[in-house]
Coordinates of C-alpha atoms and ligand atoms in Angstrom, one line a residue:
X1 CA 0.0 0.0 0.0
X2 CA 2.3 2.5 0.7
X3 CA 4.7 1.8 -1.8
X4 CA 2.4 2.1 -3.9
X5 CA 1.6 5.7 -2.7
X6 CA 5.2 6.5 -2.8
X7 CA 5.5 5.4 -6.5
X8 CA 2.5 7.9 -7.4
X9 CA 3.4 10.9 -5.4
X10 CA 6.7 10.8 -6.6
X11 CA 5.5 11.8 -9.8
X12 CA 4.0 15.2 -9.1
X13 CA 5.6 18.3 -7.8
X14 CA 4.5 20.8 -5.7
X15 CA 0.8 21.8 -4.7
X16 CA 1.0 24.5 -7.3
X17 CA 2.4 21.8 -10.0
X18 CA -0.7 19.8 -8.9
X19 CA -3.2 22.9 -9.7
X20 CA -1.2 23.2 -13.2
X21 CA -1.8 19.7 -14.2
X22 CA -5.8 20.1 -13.1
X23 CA -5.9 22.7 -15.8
X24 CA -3.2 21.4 -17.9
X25 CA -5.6 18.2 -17.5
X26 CA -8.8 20.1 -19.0
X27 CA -7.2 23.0 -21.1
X28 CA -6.0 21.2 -24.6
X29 CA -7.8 19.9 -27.8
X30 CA -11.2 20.0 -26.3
X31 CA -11.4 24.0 -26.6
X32 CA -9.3 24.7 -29.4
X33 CA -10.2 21.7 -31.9
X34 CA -13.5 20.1 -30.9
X35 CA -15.4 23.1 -29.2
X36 CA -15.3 25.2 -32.3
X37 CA -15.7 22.1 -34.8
X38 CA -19.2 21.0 -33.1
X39 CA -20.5 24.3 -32.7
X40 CA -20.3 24.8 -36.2
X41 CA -21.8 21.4 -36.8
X42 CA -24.7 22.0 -33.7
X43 CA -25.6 25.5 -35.2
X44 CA -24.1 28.1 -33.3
X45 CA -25.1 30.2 -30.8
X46 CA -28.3 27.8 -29.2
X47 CA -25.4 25.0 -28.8
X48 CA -22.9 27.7 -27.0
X49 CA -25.4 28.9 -24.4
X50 CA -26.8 25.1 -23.5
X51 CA -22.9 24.5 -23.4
X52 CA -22.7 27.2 -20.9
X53 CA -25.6 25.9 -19.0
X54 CA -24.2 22.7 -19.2
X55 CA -21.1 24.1 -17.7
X56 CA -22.4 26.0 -15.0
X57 CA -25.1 23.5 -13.4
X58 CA -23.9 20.5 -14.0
X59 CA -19.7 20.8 -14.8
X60 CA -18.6 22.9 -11.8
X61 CA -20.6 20.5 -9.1
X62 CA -19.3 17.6 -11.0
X63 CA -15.5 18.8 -11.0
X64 CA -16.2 19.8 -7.3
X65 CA -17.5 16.7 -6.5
X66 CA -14.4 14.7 -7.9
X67 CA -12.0 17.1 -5.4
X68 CA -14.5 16.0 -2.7
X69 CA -13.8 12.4 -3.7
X70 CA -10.3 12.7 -4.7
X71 CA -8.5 14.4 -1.7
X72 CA -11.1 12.9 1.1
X73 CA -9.8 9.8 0.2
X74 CA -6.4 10.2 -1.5
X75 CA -6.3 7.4 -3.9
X76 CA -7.0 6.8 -7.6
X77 CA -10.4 6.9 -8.4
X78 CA -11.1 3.3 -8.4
X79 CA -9.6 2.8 -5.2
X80 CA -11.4 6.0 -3.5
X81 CA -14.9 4.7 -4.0
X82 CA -13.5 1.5 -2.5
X83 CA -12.1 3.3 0.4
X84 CA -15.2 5.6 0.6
X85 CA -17.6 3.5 0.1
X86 CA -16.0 0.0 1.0
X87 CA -18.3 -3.4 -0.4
X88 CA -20.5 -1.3 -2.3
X89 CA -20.9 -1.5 -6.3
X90 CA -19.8 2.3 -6.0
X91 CA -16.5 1.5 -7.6
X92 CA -18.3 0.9 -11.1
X93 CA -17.8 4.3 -12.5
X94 CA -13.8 3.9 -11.7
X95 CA -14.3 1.2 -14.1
X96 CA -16.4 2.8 -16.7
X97 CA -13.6 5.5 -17.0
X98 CA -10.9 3.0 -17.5
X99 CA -12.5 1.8 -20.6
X100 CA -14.0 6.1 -21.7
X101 CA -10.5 6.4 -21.4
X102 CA -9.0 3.8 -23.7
X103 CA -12.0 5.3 -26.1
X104 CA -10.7 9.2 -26.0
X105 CA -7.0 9.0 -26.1
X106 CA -7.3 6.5 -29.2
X107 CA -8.8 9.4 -31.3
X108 CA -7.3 12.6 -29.0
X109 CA -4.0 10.6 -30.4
X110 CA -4.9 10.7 -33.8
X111 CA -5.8 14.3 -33.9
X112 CA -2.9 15.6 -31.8
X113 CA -1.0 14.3 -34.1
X114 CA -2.7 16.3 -36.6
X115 CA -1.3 19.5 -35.2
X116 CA 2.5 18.1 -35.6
X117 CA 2.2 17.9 -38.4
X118 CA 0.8 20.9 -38.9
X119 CA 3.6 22.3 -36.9
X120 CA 6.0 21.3 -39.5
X121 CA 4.1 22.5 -42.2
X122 CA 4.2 25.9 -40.4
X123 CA 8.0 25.5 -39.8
X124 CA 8.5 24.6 -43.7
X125 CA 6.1 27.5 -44.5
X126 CA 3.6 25.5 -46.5
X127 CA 0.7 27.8 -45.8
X128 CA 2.2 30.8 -47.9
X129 CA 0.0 31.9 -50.6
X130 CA -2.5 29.8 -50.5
X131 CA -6.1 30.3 -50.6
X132 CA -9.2 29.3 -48.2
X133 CA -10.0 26.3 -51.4
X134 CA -6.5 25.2 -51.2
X135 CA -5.9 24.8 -47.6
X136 CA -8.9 22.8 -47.3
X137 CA -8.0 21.0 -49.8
X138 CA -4.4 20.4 -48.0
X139 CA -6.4 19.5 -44.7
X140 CA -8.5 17.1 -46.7
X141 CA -5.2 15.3 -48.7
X142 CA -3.3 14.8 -45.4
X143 CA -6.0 13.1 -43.1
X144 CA -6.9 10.9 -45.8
X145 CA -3.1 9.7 -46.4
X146 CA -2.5 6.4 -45.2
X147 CA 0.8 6.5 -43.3
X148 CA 1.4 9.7 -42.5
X149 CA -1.5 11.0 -40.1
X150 CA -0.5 7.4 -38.7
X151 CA 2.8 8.3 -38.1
X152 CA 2.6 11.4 -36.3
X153 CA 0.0 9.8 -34.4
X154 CA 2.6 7.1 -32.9
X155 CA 4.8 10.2 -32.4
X156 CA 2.6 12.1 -30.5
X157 CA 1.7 8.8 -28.6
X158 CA 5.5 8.0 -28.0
X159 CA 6.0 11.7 -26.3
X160 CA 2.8 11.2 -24.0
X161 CA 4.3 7.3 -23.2
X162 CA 7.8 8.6 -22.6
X163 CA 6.5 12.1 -20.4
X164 CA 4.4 9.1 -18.2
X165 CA 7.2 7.2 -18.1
X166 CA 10.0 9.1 -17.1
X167 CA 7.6 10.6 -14.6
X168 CA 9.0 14.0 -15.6
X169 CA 5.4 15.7 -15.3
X170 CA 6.7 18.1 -13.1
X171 CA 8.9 19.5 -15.5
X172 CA 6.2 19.0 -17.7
X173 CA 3.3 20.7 -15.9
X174 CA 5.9 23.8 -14.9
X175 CA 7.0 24.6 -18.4
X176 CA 3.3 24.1 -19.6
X177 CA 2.3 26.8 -16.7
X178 CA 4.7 28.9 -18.9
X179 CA 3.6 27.8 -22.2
X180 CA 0.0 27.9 -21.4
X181 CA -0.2 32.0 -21.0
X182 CA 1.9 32.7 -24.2
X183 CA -0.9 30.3 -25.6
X184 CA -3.8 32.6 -24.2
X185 CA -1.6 35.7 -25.6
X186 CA -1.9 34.2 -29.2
X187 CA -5.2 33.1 -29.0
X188 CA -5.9 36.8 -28.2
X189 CA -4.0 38.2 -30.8
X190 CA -5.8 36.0 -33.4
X191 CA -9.0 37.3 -31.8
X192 CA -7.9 40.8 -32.3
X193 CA -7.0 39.7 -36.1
X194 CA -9.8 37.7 -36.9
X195 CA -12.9 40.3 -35.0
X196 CA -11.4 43.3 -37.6
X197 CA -11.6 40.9 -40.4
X198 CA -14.3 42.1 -43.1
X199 CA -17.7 40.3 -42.3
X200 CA -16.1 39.0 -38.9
X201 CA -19.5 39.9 -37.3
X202 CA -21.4 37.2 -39.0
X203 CA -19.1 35.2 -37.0
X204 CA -19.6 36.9 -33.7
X205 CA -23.3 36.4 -34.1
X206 CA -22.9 32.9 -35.6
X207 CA -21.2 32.7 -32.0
X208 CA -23.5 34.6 -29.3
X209 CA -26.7 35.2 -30.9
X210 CA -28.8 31.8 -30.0
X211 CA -31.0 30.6 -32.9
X212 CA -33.4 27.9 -31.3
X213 CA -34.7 26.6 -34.1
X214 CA -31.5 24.8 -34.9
X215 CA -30.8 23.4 -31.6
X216 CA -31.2 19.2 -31.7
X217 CA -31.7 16.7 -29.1
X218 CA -28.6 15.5 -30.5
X219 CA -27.1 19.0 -30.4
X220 CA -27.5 19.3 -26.3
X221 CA -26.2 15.8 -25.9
X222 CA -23.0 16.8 -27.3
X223 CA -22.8 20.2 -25.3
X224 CA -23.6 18.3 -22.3
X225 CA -20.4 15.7 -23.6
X226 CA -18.5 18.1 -24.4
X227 CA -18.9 20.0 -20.8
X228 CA -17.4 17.1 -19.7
X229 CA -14.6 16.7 -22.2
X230 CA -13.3 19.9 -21.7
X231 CA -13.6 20.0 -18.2
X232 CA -11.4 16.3 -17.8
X233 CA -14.8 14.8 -16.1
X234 CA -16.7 11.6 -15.6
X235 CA -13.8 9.4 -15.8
X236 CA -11.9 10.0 -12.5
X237 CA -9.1 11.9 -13.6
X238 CA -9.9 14.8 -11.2
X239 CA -10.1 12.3 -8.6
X240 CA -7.0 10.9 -9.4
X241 CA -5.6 14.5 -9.6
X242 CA -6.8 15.9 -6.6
X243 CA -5.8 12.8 -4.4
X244 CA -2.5 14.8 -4.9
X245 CA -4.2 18.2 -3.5
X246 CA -3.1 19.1 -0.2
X247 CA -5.6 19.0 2.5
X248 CA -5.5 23.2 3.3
X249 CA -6.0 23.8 -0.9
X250 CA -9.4 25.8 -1.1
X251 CA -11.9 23.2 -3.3
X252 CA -14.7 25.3 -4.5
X253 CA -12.0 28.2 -5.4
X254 CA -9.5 25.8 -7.3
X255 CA -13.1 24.5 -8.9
X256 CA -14.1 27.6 -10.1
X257 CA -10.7 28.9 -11.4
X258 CA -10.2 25.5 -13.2
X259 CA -13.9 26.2 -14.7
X260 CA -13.3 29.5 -15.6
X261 CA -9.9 29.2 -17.1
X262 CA -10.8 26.4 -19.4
X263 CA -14.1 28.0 -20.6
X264 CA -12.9 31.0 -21.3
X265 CA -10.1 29.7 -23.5
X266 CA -12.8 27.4 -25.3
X267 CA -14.9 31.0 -26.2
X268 CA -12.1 32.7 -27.0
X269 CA -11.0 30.1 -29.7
X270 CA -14.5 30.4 -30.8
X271 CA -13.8 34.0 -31.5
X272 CA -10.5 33.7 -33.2
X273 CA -12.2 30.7 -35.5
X274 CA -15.5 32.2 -36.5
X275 CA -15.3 35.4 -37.6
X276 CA -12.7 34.4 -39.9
X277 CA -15.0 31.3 -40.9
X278 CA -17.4 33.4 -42.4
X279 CA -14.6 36.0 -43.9
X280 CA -13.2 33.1 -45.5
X281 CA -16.1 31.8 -47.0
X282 CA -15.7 28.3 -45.1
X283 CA -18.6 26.1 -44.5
X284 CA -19.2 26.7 -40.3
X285 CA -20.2 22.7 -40.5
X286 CA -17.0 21.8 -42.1
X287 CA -16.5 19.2 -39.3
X288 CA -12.6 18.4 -37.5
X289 CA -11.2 20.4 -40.0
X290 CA -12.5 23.1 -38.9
X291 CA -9.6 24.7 -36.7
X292 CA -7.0 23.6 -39.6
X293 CA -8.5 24.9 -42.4
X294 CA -9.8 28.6 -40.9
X295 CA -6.8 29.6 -38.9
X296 CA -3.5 29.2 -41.2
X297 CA -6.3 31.6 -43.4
X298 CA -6.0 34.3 -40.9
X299 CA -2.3 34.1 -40.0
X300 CA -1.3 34.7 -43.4
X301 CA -3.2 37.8 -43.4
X302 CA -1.5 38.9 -39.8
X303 CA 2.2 40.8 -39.7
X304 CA 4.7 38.0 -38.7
X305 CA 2.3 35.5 -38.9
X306 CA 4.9 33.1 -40.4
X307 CA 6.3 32.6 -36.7
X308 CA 2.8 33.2 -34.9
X309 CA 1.6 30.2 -36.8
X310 CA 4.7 28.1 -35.1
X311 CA 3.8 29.4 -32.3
X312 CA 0.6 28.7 -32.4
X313 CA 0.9 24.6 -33.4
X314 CA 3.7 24.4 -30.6
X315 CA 1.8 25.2 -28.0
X316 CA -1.7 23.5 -28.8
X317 CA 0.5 20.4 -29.3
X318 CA 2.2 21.2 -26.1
X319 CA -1.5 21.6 -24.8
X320 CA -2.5 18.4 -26.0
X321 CA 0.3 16.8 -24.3
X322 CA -0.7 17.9 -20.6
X323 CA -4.5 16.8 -21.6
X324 CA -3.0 13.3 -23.1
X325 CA -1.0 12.4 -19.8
X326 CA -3.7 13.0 -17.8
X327 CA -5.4 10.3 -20.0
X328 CA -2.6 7.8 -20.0
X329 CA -2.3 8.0 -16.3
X330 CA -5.9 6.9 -15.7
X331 CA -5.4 3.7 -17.1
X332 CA -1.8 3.1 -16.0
X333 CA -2.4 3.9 -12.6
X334 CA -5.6 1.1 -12.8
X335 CA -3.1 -1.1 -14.5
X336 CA -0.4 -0.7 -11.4
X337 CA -2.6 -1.0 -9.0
X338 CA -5.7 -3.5 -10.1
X339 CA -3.9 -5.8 -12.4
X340 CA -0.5 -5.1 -10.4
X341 CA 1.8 -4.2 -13.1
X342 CA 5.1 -2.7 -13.1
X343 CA 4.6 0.6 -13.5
X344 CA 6.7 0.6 -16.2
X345 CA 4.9 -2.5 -18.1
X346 CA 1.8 -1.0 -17.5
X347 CA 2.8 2.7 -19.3
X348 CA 4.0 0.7 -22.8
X349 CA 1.2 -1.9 -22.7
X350 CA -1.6 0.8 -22.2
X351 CA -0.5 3.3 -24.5
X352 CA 0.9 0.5 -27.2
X353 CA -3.4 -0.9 -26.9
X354 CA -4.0 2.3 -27.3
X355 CA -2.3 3.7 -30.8
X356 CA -3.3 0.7 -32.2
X357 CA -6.9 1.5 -31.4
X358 CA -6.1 5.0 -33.0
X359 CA -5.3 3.9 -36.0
X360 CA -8.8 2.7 -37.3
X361 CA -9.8 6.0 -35.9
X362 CA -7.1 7.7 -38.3
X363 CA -7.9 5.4 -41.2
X364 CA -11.6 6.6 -40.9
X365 CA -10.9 9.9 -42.2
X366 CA -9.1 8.6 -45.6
X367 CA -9.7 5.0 -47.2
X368 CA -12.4 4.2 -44.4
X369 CA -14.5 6.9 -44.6
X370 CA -17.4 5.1 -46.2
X371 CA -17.3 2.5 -43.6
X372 CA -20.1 3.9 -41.3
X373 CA -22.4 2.3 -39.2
X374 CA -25.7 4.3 -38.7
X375 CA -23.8 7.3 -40.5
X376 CA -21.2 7.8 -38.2
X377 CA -17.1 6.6 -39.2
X378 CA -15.3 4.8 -36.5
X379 CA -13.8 7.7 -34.8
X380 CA -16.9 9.9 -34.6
X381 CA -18.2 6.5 -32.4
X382 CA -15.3 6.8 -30.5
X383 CA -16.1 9.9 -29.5
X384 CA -20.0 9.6 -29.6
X385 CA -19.5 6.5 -27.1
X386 CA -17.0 8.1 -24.9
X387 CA -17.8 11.7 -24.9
X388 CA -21.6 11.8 -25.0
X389 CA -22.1 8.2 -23.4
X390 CA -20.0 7.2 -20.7
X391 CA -18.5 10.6 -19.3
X392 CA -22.3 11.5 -18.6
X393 CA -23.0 8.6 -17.0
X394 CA -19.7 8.4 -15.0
X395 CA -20.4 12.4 -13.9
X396 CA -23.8 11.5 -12.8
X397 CA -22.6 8.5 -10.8
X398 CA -20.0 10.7 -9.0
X399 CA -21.9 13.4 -8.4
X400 CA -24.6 11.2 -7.1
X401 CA -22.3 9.8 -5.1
X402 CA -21.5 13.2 -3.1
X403 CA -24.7 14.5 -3.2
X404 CA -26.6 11.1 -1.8
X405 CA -24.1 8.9 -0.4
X406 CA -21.1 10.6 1.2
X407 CA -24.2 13.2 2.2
X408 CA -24.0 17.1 3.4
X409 CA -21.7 16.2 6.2
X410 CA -19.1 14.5 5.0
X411 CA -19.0 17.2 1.9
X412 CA -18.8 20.2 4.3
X413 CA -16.0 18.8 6.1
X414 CA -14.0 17.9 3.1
X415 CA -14.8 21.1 1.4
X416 CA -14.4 23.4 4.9
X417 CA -11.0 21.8 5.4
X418 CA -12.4 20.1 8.5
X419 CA -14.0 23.8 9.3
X420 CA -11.3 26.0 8.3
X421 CA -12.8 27.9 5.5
X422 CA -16.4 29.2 4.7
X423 CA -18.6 27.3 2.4
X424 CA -22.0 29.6 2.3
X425 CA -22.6 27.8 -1.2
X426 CA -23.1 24.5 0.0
X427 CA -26.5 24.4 0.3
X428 CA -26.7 25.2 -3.5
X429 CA -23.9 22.4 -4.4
X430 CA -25.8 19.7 -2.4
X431 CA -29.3 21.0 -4.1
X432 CA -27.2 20.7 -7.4
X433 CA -25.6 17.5 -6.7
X434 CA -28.4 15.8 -5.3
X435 CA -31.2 16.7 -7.7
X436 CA -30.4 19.4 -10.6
X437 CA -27.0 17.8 -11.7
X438 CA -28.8 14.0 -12.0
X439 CA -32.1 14.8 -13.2
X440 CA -30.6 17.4 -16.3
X441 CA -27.5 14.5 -17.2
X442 CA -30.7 12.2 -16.9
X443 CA -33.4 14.2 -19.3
X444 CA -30.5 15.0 -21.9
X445 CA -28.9 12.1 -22.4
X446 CA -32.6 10.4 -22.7
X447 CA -33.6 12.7 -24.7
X448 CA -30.4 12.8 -27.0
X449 CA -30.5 9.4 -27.8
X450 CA -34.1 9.9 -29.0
X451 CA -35.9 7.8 -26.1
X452 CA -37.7 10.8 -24.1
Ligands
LIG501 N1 -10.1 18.1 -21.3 C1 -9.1 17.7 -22.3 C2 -9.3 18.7 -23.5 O1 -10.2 19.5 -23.4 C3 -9.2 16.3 -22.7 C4 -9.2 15.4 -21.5 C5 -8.1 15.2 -20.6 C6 -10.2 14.6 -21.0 N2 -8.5 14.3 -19.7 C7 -9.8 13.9 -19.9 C8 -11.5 14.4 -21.5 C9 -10.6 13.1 -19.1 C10 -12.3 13.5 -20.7 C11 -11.9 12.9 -19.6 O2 -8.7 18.6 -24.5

């Protein structure tokens, strides 16, 4: 047991390293790739403001609720419902994250890959006079390759295996609380570009201005999913992260911050991509290309945009990388500790499972695209299974389990620090956690799927 302990502690730093990997953990592809891709595809402004909803009522009690679970009873999130809630069936989430998981890095693999190599087409300046038809037509040619996306893809899967490995997330996790800022500085420069672009304000409204009529069952299902991609939740890597917390670290405000932070970097991607969507002429439903094909548009017409597009691919594959770790480590640290595998073992056998599982997932946006089942390719059922399926379900298990099993108590100690701080908003989180929080996850995902 305690070796065990040691082996996991050792690899994070400092309290404040720990609060860097919760946001390293949700800031990465989620907000800069998939939220501006599926509110294009969802319709715009209806899908932003249930995403917000979605965010508010039922993602901030959820990544509260993991804390709660996490540093109460310092263990990996298969192991803290055990100790929580010893001889119960409470541990069945932990497992339903393992497998959510194995699901999301296969494809988050793929497309982080994706942005090396657009890296390296920045660095060999392949974006230089070409026009909005040409570099979709570049996305389009390179996804549908058959080696190369694949390649990358191991690459990008080799860095987050060897970063797990060498345990070096400290180093990791401080350079990316570096990196991350300068990120935020050139997303707000491309916002500045792309908001005095002529006919940005179709974007802006495309954006903010909700039209109802195009919001789907389908459509909130995947802001509720995507509330809980972004923010890491429903698959215990917050609980896993915050068993690390120390026990004087204020919950609710890490909670918020964390919540804020990564939803305000999701908006302001929006705002750099679709302004310049619609002054580009690009179809807002254009799908995962979405981010590829808009902003290498709008660099080209920025002053030094040659290096702001290096930039730019750096850092959201750096970003990717603290979101991919956080993955990895679910499944190795279930690996270690259920199947009792050298740590080591565990790292290259779960992310070696996993690349391979990629691969279909790559190979579904080139020679497999006609292979659908029920219109979707095998990575958009990846993600449909993963993102809109299981992370709901774990999230409403976990914050089920706060709300009605560990009970008011137990929560206002934990989030008090045994009575240290103020929590005036807990009778609003149990109120969300026990009913608001369950019955919305509940009535959207029912509804989603078409059964309510
Ligand atoms: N939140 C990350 C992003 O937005 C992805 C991610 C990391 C994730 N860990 C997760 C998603 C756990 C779901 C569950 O890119």
């Amino acid at each position: 047991m305690e070796t065990k302990d040691v082996v996991q502690r050792d690899s994070f730093g400092s309290k404040l390293g720990i609060i860097a990997a919760v946001a390293g953990s949700a800031v990465g592809l989620g907000n800069i790739w998939k939220f501006p891709y599926i509110t294009g595809v969802y319709g715009g402004g209806a899908f932003v403001l249930v995403y917000l909803i979605c965010i508010a009522l039922i993602g901030l009690p959820i990544v509260l609720s993991e804390f709660v679970i996490g540093r109460k009873a310092q263990k990996n999130a298969i192991g803290s419902f055990k100790k929580l809630a010893p001889g119960t069936l409470w541990f069945v989430p932990g497992i339903m994250g393992l497998v959510a998981a194995f699901m999301i890095l296969a494809f988050y693999g793929v497309v982080a890959g994706w942005t090396l190599e657009y890296l390296f087409k920045a660095i060999t300046n392949s974006f230089v006079g070409k026009n909005p038809a040409d570099l979709e037509g570049m996305f389009g040619g390179f996804i549908s390759q058959l080696a190369r996306p694949i390649f990358w893809q191991i690459i990008f899967m080799g860095l987050t295996c060897w970063i797990v490995l060498a345990g070096i997330k400290g180093g990791i996790e401080k350079a990316s609380k570096l990196l991350m800022p300068v990120l935020l500085v050139i997303i707000i420069i491309l916002d500045i570009r792309a908001v005095t672009l002529p006919g940005a304000s179709e974007g802006l409204a495309f954006l903010f201005k909700p039209d109802f009529s195009k919001l789907t069952g389908e459509g909130m299902l995947n802001a509720l999913g995507h509330a809980f991609f972004s923010l890491s939740l429903g698959m215990g890597t917050l609980i896993t992260y915050s068993s690390y917390m120390s026990k004087k670290e204020n919950l609710a405000t890490t909670a918020v911050q964390v919540t804020i932070a990564d939803t305000g970097i999701a908006l302001l991607a929006g705002i750099a991509i679709f302004p310049a969507v619609f002054a580009f002429g690009i179809e807002p439903g254009a799908g995962p290309g979405l981010v590829f094909i808009t902003l290498p548009n709008v660099f080209q017409q920025m002053p030094g945009g040659y290096f702001f597009c290096i930039l730019f691919f750096l850092l959201l594959a750096v970003a990717a990388l603290t979101s991919s770790i956080s993955i990895l480590e679910v499944v190795v640290a279930y690996f270690v500790e259920e199947l009792k595998l050298a740590r080591r073992a565990a790292t290259i056998m779960a992310a070696s499972a996993i690349t391979i599982m990629g691969i279909p997932c790559s190979l579904s946006m080139g020679v497999w695209s006609k292979v659908k089942f029920m219109d979707k390719t095998f990575f958009d059922w990846l993600d449909f299974i993963a993102s809109n399926v299981m992370l709901p379900l774990g999230g409403l298990l976990i914050v089920a389990f706060v709300g009605w099993y560990l009970g008011r108590e137990k929560t206002e100690a934990e989030v008090t620090n045994e009575g240290e701080l103020k929590a005036g908003y807990l009778p609003l989180f149990m109120f969300l956690a026990k009913f608001v929080a369950p019955v919305v996850i509940a009535i959207v995902f029912l509804h989603g799927l078409g059964l309510f």
